[in-house]
Amino acid sequence: MFAKRITPALLAALAFIATATPPVLTAQTGSVSPVAPKKEQVQAAVREAYEKFRSDTGGKNADYIPYLAQVDSKLFGIAIVTTNNDSLTMGDVNYSFSIQSISKVFTLALAMKELGADKVFDKVGSEPTGRPFNSPIAVVDMTTHSGNPFVNAGAIATTSLISGKDETEKWNKILDFYSKAAGEKLSLIDEVYKSEAATNTGNKALSYLLAKYDRIYADPFESVDIYTKQCSVGVNALQLARMGATLANNGKNPATGEQVISPEDIPHILSTMAMAGLYDGSGGWAWHVGLPSKSGVGGGILSIVPGKGAIAVFAPPLDEAGNSVKAQKVIDYVSEKLNYNLFSPSSVGFK
Ligand code: GLN
């Protein structure tokens, strides 16, 4: 009965549609949108952004962690990984930088995997603080005290939720989880860890403030130490983009095929990134760029195009809020050129 409706004219029309728009980034799943930007367009946008912003001198390396002040501020790398595991790189993509606050996304994912999203929401919260990422005032002022998992207080509280018989077991579990998201073994940059551990009095203070309000769930200083280690994990731009592609791909690493994060947790993670991923710069970022993203004071920013892929940019100089100046410019440019803004009706993504 259905076959009767397939006329030769319809077949010809279908064949035309199939050939008129060649597939974009090689799709393992075969699900390529006919209106998605072609691979050449993605490459051109990334190349243009790289050339346009490579000499930008805005911003300044973080220096409250002494190691970060020494990093070459001219380093600049861009990587895209799609949910089909296609990748595209430009610039210093082999340089291993500290993941810093971008780690908070993946510890949140692990905590949700262990406890369920509702419990994590109860114990940490999800409200943007509107204050700097290390603000003790937010801890005092906010009814949740911890704010959300992407400010330092909320992130330390989230880390304190990870189970394990001792600090080593908890830390190894976190590192192993990050490695699964990246699809390859990641490791600690020991010098970053030592530099931050020697100077993180502010984070220790936050952990004790949380204890005052009963909003930390393991020993405060142990939690800060594990948190400091997670921030000191080294990633290059490609590894970071692959971690993002795992989020974009509903929690399944597109390179290894492993289901690392539970699909039902993805919307909670991405919405938190959209609300608080760039600290007190998050509102402006959502307004202009419209992609769930997370920054780190090491100079990385990771942005997710759900269901499509992720872009990671690394460039150390930061703005006042602690977000990489060049990374913001690149992602803004590429997203605008290729119509990635999730809130735009014409958003098409990578494929
Ligand atoms: N490790 C850093 C800190 O605790 C992370 C902050 C960040 O990247 N915004 O201050």
XYZ file of C-alpha atoms and ligand atoms in Angstrom:
361
model
C 0.000 0.000 0.000
C 2.802 2.350 0.932
C 4.775 1.313 -2.166
C 1.992 2.589 -4.388
C 2.716 6.137 -3.267
C 6.362 6.039 -4.342
C 6.107 7.339 -7.874
C 9.055 7.664 -10.287
C 8.816 11.457 -9.869
C 9.167 11.115 -6.098
C 12.118 8.762 -6.494
C 13.810 11.243 -8.822
C 13.196 14.050 -6.318
C 14.664 11.960 -3.484
C 17.705 11.088 -5.580
C 18.214 14.762 -6.353
C 18.052 15.727 -2.668
C 20.528 12.950 -1.825
C 23.091 14.121 -4.367
C 22.554 17.889 -4.389
C 23.984 18.395 -0.888
C 27.111 16.333 -0.347
C 27.669 15.062 3.218
C 29.627 17.304 5.510
C 32.038 15.882 8.076
C 32.229 12.131 7.377
C 29.327 10.671 9.244
C 29.566 7.192 10.770
C 25.872 7.333 11.574
C 24.856 8.665 8.167
C 22.759 11.385 9.839
C 23.935 14.464 8.004
C 21.719 17.503 7.838
C 21.513 18.899 4.292
C 21.801 22.432 5.659
C 24.783 21.843 7.973
C 27.996 23.726 7.181
C 30.374 21.783 4.958
C 33.709 20.621 6.287
C 35.411 23.283 4.152
C 33.224 25.984 5.714
C 34.137 24.794 9.214
C 37.815 24.748 8.257
C 37.581 28.211 6.720
C 35.842 29.664 9.785
C 38.453 28.185 12.132
C 41.321 29.398 9.931
C 39.824 32.898 9.686
C 39.329 33.070 13.458
C 42.883 31.887 14.031
C 44.352 34.523 11.717
C 42.059 37.273 12.960
C 42.828 36.808 16.644
C 46.328 35.313 16.803
C 47.965 38.726 17.410
C 45.315 39.898 19.863
C 47.085 41.093 22.993
C 44.037 41.539 25.229
C 43.970 40.027 28.703
C 46.611 38.761 31.070
C 47.728 35.321 32.267
C 46.359 34.285 35.668
C 49.068 34.932 38.234
C 47.477 33.967 41.549
C 48.723 30.466 40.706
C 52.429 31.273 40.123
C 52.941 28.533 37.488
C 50.266 30.036 35.232
C 52.003 33.410 35.116
C 55.027 31.704 33.476
C 53.092 30.037 30.637
C 53.841 31.550 27.205
C 50.921 33.897 26.645
C 51.241 33.580 22.858
C 50.244 29.900 22.858
C 47.061 29.506 20.841
C 45.303 26.324 19.789
C 41.874 25.424 18.432
C 40.301 21.956 18.125
C 36.905 20.696 17.054
C 35.713 17.112 17.520
C 32.309 16.053 16.222
C 30.024 13.340 17.503
C 31.134 11.331 14.450
C 34.689 11.617 15.763
C 35.872 13.879 12.976
C 38.422 16.351 14.173
C 39.929 19.605 13.024
C 42.864 21.370 14.667
C 44.765 24.629 14.289
C 47.775 26.142 16.078
C 49.346 24.874 19.311
C 47.201 21.810 19.758
C 49.888 19.548 21.220
C 50.674 21.794 24.181
C 49.412 20.329 27.448
C 47.855 22.995 29.663
C 46.081 22.653 33.000
C 42.381 21.992 32.624
C 41.602 24.096 35.739
C 37.901 24.851 36.165
C 36.846 22.898 33.080
C 37.497 19.867 35.307
C 34.445 20.899 37.347
C 32.172 19.747 34.510
C 33.524 16.218 34.622
C 33.595 15.889 38.409
C 29.956 16.990 38.349
C 29.260 14.241 35.792
C 30.999 11.661 37.998
C 29.138 12.794 41.131
C 25.823 12.490 39.269
C 26.799 9.047 38.037
C 27.491 7.953 41.618
C 24.625 9.670 43.442
C 22.043 10.572 40.812
C 21.357 14.093 39.576
C 18.702 14.919 42.205
C 20.971 14.257 45.146
C 23.773 16.347 43.653
C 21.309 19.160 42.997
C 20.130 18.986 46.649
C 23.635 18.928 48.036
C 25.270 21.529 45.794
C 22.591 23.532 43.944
C 22.660 25.152 40.506
C 22.109 28.886 40.927
C 24.471 31.336 39.232
C 26.185 33.456 41.888
C 26.741 36.634 39.842
C 30.040 36.923 41.706
C 33.659 36.005 40.991
C 34.348 32.264 40.929
C 36.227 32.283 44.238
C 33.838 34.515 46.171
C 33.428 33.800 49.889
C 30.625 36.390 49.967
C 28.520 34.151 47.710
C 28.999 31.294 50.185
C 27.711 33.460 53.013
C 24.915 35.119 51.035
C 23.364 32.334 49.016
C 20.749 30.085 50.565
C 22.499 27.039 49.073
C 25.897 28.417 50.201
C 27.633 26.239 47.608
C 25.988 28.123 44.698
C 26.575 25.784 41.786
C 29.152 23.125 40.807
C 31.183 25.559 38.655
C 32.211 28.141 41.241
C 35.044 27.063 43.513
C 32.891 26.521 46.621
C 30.326 24.423 44.744
C 33.061 22.537 42.913
C 34.873 21.669 46.150
C 31.528 20.488 47.581
C 30.970 18.390 44.438
C 34.438 16.852 44.714
C 33.698 16.027 48.370
C 30.785 13.846 47.185
C 33.020 11.416 45.271
C 33.247 8.132 47.174
C 36.397 6.158 47.969
C 38.114 4.540 50.912
C 40.787 7.228 51.013
C 42.058 10.283 49.166
C 44.122 8.233 46.709
C 41.179 6.089 45.678
C 38.943 9.140 45.172
C 41.589 10.963 43.149
C 42.333 7.943 40.956
C 38.632 7.527 40.282
C 38.357 11.160 39.125
C 41.445 10.966 36.913
C 40.264 7.708 35.393
C 36.857 9.247 34.643
C 38.435 12.268 32.918
C 40.620 9.903 30.877
C 37.568 7.971 29.719
C 35.895 11.206 28.648
C 39.052 12.174 26.709
C 39.481 8.691 25.250
C 43.100 8.515 26.365
C 45.082 8.483 29.568
C 45.431 11.915 31.136
C 47.817 12.826 33.929
C 48.564 15.435 36.536
C 50.944 18.301 35.696
C 52.875 18.011 38.932
C 54.369 21.522 38.798
C 50.913 23.091 38.438
C 49.626 21.039 41.354
C 52.571 22.039 43.573
C 52.261 25.699 42.594
C 48.528 25.787 43.332
C 48.729 23.655 46.501
C 51.281 26.089 47.917
C 49.018 29.099 47.355
C 45.396 27.918 47.685
C 44.564 29.498 51.033
C 41.402 31.033 49.531
C 40.023 27.630 48.535
C 40.857 26.217 51.971
C 38.937 29.096 53.511
C 35.963 28.356 51.230
C 36.007 24.691 52.305
C 35.821 25.658 55.977
C 33.049 28.139 55.305
C 31.127 25.336 53.604
C 31.732 23.169 56.683
C 30.224 25.898 58.862
C 27.002 25.592 56.818
C 27.173 21.785 56.621
C 27.590 21.956 52.849
C 30.755 19.883 52.415
C 30.579 16.091 52.557
C 34.107 14.907 53.363
C 37.112 16.331 55.155
C 37.402 19.970 53.906
C 41.170 20.027 53.325
C 41.194 16.575 51.736
C 38.459 17.795 49.361
C 40.458 20.924 48.490
C 43.533 18.798 47.814
C 41.675 16.472 45.442
C 40.060 19.514 43.815
C 43.500 21.112 43.351
C 44.728 17.919 41.688
C 41.745 17.762 39.348
C 42.408 21.375 38.293
C 46.053 20.435 37.563
C 45.247 17.688 35.062
C 46.984 18.334 31.744
C 45.035 18.364 28.481
C 45.781 19.575 24.993
C 43.111 21.289 22.896
C 42.258 18.103 20.998
C 41.858 16.034 24.161
C 39.670 18.745 25.640
C 37.529 18.923 22.503
C 37.093 15.145 22.671
C 35.929 15.438 26.293
C 33.416 17.975 25.013
C 32.367 15.737 22.134
C 31.592 13.043 24.731
C 29.137 15.494 26.312
C 27.747 16.488 22.906
C 27.324 12.797 22.037
C 24.985 12.110 24.957
C 27.800 10.923 27.186
C 29.274 8.391 24.759
C 32.890 9.002 23.781
C 32.805 9.219 19.962
C 36.362 7.861 19.685
C 36.119 4.839 21.983
C 32.372 4.193 21.881
C 32.311 3.989 25.675
C 29.224 5.360 27.463
C 31.116 7.482 30.003
C 28.326 9.776 31.255
C 24.689 8.767 31.703
C 22.554 10.301 28.926
C 19.937 11.476 31.449
C 22.591 13.592 33.189
C 23.623 15.485 30.045
C 20.849 18.121 30.086
C 21.678 18.974 33.716
C 25.351 19.356 32.905
C 24.778 21.453 29.782
C 22.208 23.714 31.426
C 24.624 24.364 34.295
C 27.328 25.191 31.742
C 24.947 27.609 30.024
C 24.068 29.325 33.319
C 27.415 29.418 35.075
C 30.183 28.147 32.796
C 31.875 31.518 32.403
C 31.263 32.725 35.970
C 30.028 36.295 36.096
C 30.559 36.482 32.327
C 27.947 33.734 31.733
C 24.985 35.999 31.006
C 26.821 37.987 28.336
C 28.167 34.766 26.848
C 24.688 33.213 26.572
C 23.420 36.477 25.109
C 26.088 36.695 22.409
C 27.176 33.124 21.721
C 24.456 30.818 23.034
C 26.501 27.673 23.648
C 26.938 25.751 26.922
C 30.586 26.363 27.748
C 33.145 26.137 30.516
C 36.295 28.146 31.030
C 39.414 27.570 33.108
C 42.073 29.982 34.357
C 44.662 27.891 32.493
C 43.314 29.600 29.345
C 40.990 26.911 27.992
C 37.355 27.259 27.004
C 35.227 24.309 25.945
C 31.920 24.884 24.135
C 29.354 22.240 23.325
C 27.017 22.041 20.340
C 24.651 19.344 21.678
C 24.255 16.349 19.406
C 26.870 17.781 17.038
C 30.294 18.291 18.571
C 32.537 20.515 20.659
C 35.117 23.236 20.174
C 38.035 23.751 22.550
C 40.274 26.796 22.413
C 43.407 27.441 24.433
C 45.041 30.869 24.856
C 46.295 31.892 28.332
C 45.502 35.642 28.677
C 42.271 36.147 30.639
C 39.707 38.902 31.120
C 38.597 40.239 34.515
C 36.183 37.350 35.093
C 38.933 34.766 34.462
C 37.906 33.742 30.928
C 40.384 33.458 28.037
C 40.049 36.559 25.860
C 41.124 34.925 22.591
C 39.161 31.732 23.220
C 35.985 33.763 23.695
C 36.649 35.697 20.484
C 37.330 32.547 18.457
C 34.265 30.680 19.685
C 32.076 33.744 19.215
C 33.388 34.153 15.642
C 33.100 30.487 14.641
C 29.702 30.097 16.269
C 28.371 33.197 14.510
C 29.815 32.162 11.120
C 28.470 28.625 11.293
C 25.197 29.306 13.061
C 25.907 27.286 16.188
C 23.941 29.486 18.622
C 21.503 27.060 20.248
C 18.963 29.756 20.864
C 18.835 30.761 17.211
C 16.006 29.199 15.206
C 18.421 28.722 12.328
C 21.005 26.886 14.441
C 22.302 23.930 12.452
C 25.463 22.706 14.158
C 28.129 20.541 12.609
C 26.163 17.923 10.721
N 42.162 25.903 40.336
C 41.589 27.185 40.132
C 41.127 27.770 41.448
O 40.714 27.065 42.278
C 40.455 27.049 39.183
C 39.739 28.344 38.930
C 39.317 28.531 37.503
O 39.779 27.907 36.556
N 38.456 29.483 37.315
O 41.176 28.940 41.690
